[in-house]
Short mmCIF file of C-alpha atoms and ligand atoms in Angstrom, two decimals:
data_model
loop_
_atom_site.label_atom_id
_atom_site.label_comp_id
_atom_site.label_asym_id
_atom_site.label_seq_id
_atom_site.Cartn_x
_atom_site.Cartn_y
_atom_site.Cartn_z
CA UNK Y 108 -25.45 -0.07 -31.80
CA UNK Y 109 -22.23 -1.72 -30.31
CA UNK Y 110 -21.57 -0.49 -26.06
CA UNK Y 111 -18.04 -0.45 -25.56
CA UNK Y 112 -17.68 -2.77 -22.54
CA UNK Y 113 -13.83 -1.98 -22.60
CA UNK Y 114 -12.79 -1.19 -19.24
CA UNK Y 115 -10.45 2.70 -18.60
CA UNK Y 116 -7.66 0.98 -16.75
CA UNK Y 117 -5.64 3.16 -14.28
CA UNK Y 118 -2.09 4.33 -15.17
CA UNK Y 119 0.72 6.00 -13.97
CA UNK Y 120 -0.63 8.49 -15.82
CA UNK Y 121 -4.07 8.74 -14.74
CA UNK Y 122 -2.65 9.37 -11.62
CA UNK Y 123 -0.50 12.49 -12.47
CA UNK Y 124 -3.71 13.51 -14.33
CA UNK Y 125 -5.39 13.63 -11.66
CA UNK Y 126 -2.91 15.73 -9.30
CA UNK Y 127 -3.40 18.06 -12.28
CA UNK Y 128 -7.14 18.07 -12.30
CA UNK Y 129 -7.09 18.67 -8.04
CA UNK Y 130 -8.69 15.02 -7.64
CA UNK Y 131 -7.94 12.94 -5.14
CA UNK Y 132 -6.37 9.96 -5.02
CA UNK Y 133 -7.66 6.85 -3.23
CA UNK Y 134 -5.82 3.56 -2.38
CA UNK Y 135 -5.85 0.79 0.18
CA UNK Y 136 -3.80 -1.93 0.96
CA UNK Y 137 -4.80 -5.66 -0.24
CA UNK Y 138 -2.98 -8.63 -0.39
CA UNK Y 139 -5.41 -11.32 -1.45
CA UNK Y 140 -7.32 -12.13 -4.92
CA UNK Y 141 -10.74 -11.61 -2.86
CA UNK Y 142 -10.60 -8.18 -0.71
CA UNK Y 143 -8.68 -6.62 -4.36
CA UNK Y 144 -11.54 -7.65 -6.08
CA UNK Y 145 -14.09 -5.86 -4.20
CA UNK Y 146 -11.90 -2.86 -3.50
CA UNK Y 147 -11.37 -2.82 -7.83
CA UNK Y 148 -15.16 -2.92 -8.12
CA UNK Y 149 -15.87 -0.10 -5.46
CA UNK Y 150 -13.32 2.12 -7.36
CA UNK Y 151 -10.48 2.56 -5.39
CA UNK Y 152 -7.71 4.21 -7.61
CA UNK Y 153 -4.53 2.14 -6.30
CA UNK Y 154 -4.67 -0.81 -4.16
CA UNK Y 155 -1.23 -1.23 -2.62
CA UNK Y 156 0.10 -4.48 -1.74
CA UNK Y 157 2.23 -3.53 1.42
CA UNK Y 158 4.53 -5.27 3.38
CA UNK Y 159 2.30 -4.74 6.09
CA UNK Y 160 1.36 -8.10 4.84
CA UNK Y 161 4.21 -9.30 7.09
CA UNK Y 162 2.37 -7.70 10.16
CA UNK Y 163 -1.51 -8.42 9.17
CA UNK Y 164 -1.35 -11.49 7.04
CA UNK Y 165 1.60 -13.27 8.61
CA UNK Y 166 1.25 -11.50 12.46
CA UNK Y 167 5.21 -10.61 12.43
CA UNK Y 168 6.01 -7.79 15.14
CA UNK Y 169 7.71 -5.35 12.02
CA UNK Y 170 7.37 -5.64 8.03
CA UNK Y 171 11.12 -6.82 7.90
CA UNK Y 172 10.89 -10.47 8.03
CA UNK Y 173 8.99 -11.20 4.69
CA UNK Y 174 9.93 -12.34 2.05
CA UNK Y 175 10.37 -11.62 -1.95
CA UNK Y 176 8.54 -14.99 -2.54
CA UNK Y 177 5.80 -13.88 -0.22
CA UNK Y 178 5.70 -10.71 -1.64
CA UNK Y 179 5.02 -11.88 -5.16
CA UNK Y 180 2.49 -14.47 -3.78
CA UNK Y 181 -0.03 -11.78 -2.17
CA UNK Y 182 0.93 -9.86 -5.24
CA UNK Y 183 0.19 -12.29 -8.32
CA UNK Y 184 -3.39 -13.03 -5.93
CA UNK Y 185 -4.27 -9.65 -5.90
CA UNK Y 186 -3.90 -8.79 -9.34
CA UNK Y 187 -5.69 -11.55 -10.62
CA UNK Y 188 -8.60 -9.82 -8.41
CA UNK Y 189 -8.75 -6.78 -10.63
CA UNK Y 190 -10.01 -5.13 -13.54
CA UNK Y 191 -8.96 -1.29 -13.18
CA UNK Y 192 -7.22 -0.15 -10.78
CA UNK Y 193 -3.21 0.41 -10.45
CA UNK Y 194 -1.32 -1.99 -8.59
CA UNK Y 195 1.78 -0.74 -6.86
CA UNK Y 196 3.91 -3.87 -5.10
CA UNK Y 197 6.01 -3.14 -2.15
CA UNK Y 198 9.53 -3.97 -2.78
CA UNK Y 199 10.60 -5.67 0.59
CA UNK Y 200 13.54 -4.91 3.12
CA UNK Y 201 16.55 -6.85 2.14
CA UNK Y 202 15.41 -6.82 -1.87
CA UNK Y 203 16.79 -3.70 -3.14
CA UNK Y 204 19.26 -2.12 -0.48
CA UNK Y 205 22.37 -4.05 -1.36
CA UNK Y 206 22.95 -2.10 -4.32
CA UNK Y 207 20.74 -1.12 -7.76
CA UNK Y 208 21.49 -4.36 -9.69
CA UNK Y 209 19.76 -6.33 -7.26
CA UNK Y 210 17.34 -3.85 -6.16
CA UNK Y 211 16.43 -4.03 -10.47
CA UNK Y 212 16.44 -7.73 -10.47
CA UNK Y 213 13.71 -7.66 -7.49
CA UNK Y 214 11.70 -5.01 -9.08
CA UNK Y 215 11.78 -7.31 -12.22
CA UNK Y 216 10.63 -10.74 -10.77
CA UNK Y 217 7.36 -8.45 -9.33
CA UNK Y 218 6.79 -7.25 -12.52
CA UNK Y 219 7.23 -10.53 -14.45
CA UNK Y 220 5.58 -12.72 -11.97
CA UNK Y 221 2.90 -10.82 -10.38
CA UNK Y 222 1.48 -9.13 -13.29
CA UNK Y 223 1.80 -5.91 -11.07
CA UNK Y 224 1.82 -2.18 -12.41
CA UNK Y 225 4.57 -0.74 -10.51
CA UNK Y 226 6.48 -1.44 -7.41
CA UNK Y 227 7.84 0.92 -4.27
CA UNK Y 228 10.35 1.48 -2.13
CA UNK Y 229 11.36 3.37 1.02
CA UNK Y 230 13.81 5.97 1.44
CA UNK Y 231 15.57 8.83 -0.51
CA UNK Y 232 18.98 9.96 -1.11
CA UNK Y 233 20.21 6.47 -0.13
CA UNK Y 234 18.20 5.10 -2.68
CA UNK Y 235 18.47 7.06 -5.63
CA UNK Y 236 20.34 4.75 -8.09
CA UNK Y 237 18.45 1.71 -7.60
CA UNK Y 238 15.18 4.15 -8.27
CA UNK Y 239 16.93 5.46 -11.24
CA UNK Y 240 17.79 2.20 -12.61
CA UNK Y 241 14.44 0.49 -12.13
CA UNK Y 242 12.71 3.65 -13.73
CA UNK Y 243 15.17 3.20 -16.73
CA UNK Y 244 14.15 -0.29 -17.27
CA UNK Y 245 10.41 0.91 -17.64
CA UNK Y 246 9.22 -0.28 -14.18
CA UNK Y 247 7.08 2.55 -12.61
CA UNK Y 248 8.63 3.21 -9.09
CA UNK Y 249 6.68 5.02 -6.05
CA UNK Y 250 8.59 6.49 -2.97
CA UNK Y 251 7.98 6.33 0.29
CA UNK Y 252 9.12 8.85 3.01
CA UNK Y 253 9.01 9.92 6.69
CA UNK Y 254 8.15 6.75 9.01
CA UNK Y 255 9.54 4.05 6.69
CA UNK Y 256 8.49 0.82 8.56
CA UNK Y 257 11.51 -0.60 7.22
CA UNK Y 258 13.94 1.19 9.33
CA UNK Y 259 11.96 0.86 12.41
CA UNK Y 260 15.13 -0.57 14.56
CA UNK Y 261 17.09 2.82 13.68
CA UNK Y 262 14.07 5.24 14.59
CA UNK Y 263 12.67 2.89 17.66
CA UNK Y 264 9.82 4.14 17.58
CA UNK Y 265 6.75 4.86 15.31
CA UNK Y 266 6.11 7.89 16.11
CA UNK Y 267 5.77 10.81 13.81
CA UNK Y 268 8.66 11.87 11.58
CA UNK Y 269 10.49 14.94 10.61
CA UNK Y 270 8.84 17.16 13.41
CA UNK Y 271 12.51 18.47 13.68
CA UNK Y 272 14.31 21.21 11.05
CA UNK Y 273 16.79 19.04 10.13
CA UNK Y 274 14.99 16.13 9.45
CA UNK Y 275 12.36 17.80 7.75
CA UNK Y 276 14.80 19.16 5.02
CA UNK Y 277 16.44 16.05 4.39
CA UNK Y 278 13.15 14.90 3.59
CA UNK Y 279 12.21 17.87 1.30
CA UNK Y 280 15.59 17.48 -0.61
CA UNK Y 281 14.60 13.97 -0.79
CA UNK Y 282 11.12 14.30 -2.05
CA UNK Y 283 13.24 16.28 -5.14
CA UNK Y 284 15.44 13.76 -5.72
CA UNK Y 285 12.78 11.22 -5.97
CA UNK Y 286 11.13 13.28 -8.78
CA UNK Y 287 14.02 13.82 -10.46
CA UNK Y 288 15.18 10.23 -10.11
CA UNK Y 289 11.58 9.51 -12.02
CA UNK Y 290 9.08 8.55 -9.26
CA UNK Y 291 5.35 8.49 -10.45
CA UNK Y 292 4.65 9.24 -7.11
CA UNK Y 293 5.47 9.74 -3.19
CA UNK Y 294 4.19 8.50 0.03
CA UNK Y 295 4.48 10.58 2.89
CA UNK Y 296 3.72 8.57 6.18
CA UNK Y 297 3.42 10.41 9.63
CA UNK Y 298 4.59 13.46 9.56
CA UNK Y 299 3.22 16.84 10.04
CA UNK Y 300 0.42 18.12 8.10
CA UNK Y 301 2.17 21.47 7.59
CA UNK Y 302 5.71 19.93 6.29
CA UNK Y 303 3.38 17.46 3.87
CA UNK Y 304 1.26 20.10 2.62
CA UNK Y 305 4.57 22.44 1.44
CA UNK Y 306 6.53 18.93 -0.37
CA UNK Y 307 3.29 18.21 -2.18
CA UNK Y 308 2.77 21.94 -3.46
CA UNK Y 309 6.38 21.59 -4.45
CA UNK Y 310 6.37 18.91 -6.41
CA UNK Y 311 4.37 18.16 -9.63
CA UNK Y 312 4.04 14.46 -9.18
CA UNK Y 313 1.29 13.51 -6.59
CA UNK Y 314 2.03 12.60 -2.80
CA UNK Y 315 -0.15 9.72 -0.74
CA UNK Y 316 -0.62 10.18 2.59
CA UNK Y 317 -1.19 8.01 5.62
CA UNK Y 318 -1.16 10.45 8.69
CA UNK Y 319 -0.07 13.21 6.64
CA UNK Y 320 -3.18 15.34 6.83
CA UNK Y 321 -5.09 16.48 4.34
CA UNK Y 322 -3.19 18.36 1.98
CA UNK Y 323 -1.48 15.36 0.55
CA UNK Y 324 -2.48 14.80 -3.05
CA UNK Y 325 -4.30 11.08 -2.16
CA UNK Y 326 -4.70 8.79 0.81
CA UNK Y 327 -3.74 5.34 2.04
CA UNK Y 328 -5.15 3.40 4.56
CA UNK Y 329 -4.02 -0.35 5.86
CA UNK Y 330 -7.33 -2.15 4.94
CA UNK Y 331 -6.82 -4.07 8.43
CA UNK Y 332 -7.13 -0.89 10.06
CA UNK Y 333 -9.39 0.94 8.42
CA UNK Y 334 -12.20 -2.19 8.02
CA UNK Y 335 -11.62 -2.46 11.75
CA UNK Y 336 -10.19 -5.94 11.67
CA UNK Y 337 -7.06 -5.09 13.65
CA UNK Y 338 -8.95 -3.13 16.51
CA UNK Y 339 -5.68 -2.95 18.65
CA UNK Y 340 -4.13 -0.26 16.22
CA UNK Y 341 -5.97 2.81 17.02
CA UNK Y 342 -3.53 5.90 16.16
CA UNK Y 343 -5.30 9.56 15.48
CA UNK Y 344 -5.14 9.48 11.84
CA UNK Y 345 -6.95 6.08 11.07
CA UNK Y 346 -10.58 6.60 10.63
CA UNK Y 347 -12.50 3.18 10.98
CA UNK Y 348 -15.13 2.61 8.48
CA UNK Y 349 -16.21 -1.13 9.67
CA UNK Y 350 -16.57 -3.38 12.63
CA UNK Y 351 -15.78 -6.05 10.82
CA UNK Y 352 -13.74 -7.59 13.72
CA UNK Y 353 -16.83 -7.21 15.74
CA UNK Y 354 -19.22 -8.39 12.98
CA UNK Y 355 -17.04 -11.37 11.76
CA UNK Y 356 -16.77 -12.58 15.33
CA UNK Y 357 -20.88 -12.45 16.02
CA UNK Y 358 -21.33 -14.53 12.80
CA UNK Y 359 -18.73 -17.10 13.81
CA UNK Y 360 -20.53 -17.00 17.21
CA UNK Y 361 -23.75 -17.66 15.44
CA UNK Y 362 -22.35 -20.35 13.41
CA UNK Y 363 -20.69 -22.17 16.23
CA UNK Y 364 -24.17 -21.94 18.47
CA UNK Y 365 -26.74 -23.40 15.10
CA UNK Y 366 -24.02 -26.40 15.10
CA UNK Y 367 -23.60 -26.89 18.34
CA UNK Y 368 -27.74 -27.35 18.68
CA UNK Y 369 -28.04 -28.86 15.31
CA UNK Y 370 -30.17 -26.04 14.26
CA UNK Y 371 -27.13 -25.96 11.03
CA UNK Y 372 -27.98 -27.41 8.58
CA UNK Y 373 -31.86 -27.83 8.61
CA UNK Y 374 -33.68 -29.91 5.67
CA UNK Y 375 -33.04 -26.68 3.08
CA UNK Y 376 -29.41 -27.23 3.42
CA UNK Y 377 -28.31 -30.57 2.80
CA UNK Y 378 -28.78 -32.78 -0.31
O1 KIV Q 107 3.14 -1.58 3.60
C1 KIV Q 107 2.24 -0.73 3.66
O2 KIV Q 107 1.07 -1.02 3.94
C2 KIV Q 107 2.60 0.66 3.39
C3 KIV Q 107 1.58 1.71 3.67
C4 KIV Q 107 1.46 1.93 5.13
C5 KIV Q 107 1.85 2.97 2.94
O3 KIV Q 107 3.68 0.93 2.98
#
């Protein structure tokens, strides 16, 4: 008798599927052939490769400053790192806002040199065409809505979005347009639990949260934040799984002290 060994890969529509079904979605941020690999083998749905890179990889104050180069570096290592899971790439700031022909030329250089599934983008209304033209190519686009890192230097601040009427029904309108416009998918970051919970029972594609609450149709979590490797970011939706900070620093400790007393390495460990 032959096993099938062949692997169910994670789609677009497995996704959509699984809004469907009621199942939750799960996915993290990677940006390195190592961390993706152990996130694909622990199941994660999506692994997202942000442009938080820009703050946790490259310690930059916002995500503006990196690059489309960069981008498709942490990209191309992260999907050589998996097996199943859907990789979404982060389109970055200054790739796609000019206008839709070069927001469809970045999409396609992360599609053709990354080996990536799909890529995202923030905003709405504003950026409607470009979604529509990199969805009519064939190139899977997610949204991305409420606290859009991106524009940080308009909102100056990060705190929660849309808390007000009128912001909260441009975003509404703009979760529709993104549908309509083709998006396989929305993320909704901080803003209120309520205003998340009525766009994802409006729309049939599924939402993503990251301080959204619990009605959103999956989660995200930085996996900086969430492994506790970037203790200083501590906001009330994060839930910290690891010490890895804590735990990576003890081992280095450990390391340091066996040299220093040339405990490391003993007879076992040398040739
Ligand atoms: O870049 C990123 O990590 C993101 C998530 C916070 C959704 O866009």
């Amino acid at each position: 008798m032959s096993v099938n060994k062949e692997i169910k890969k994670i789609t677009t529509h497995t996704i959509q599927k699984m809004k469907d079904a009621g199942e939750k979605i799960s996915m993290i941020t990677a940006y390195d052939y190592s961390f993706a690999k152990i996130f694909d083998s622990a199941g994660i749905d999506i692994i997202l490769v942000g442009d938080s890179a820009s703050n946790v990889m490259a310690g930059h104050e916002t995500t503006l400053p990196i690059t489309l180069d960069q981008m498709i570096y942490h990209a191309s290592s992260v999907v050589r790192g998996i097996e199943r899971c859907l990789v979404v790439v982060d389109l970055p700031f200054g790739s796609y806002q000019g206008n839709s022909k070069e927001a469809l030329s970045s999409a396609i250089r992360i599609m053709k040199e990354t080996g990536g599934h799909s890529v995202k983008l923030e905003g709405g209304e504003e950026v409607l065409e470009s979604v529509k033209r990199i969805e009519d190519t064939g190139i899977p686009v997610m949204g991305h809505l409420g606290l859009t890192p991106q524009s940080i230097y308009k909102f100056g601040t990060y705190t929660v979005r849309a808390k007000e009427e009128a912001e909260a029904e441009k975003l509404k309108r703009d979760a529709l347009l993104l549908q309509e416009a083709g998006c396989f998918a929305i993320v909704l970051e901080k803003i209120p639990a309520k205003l998340a919970a009525e766009v994802s029972k409006s729309l049939h594609i599924p939402t993503i949260g990251i301080g959204a609450g619990g009605a959103c149709d999956g989660q995200v979590l930085v996996m900086h934040d969430l492994l506790g490797i970037n203790t200083e970011f501590k906001p009330r939706f994060l839930r910290q799984y690891l010490n890895m900070g804590e735990q990576v620093t003890g081992a280095v400790k450990n390391y340091i002290t066996d040299i220093k007393s040339g405990d490391f390495p003993n007879e076992n460990e040398q040739y």
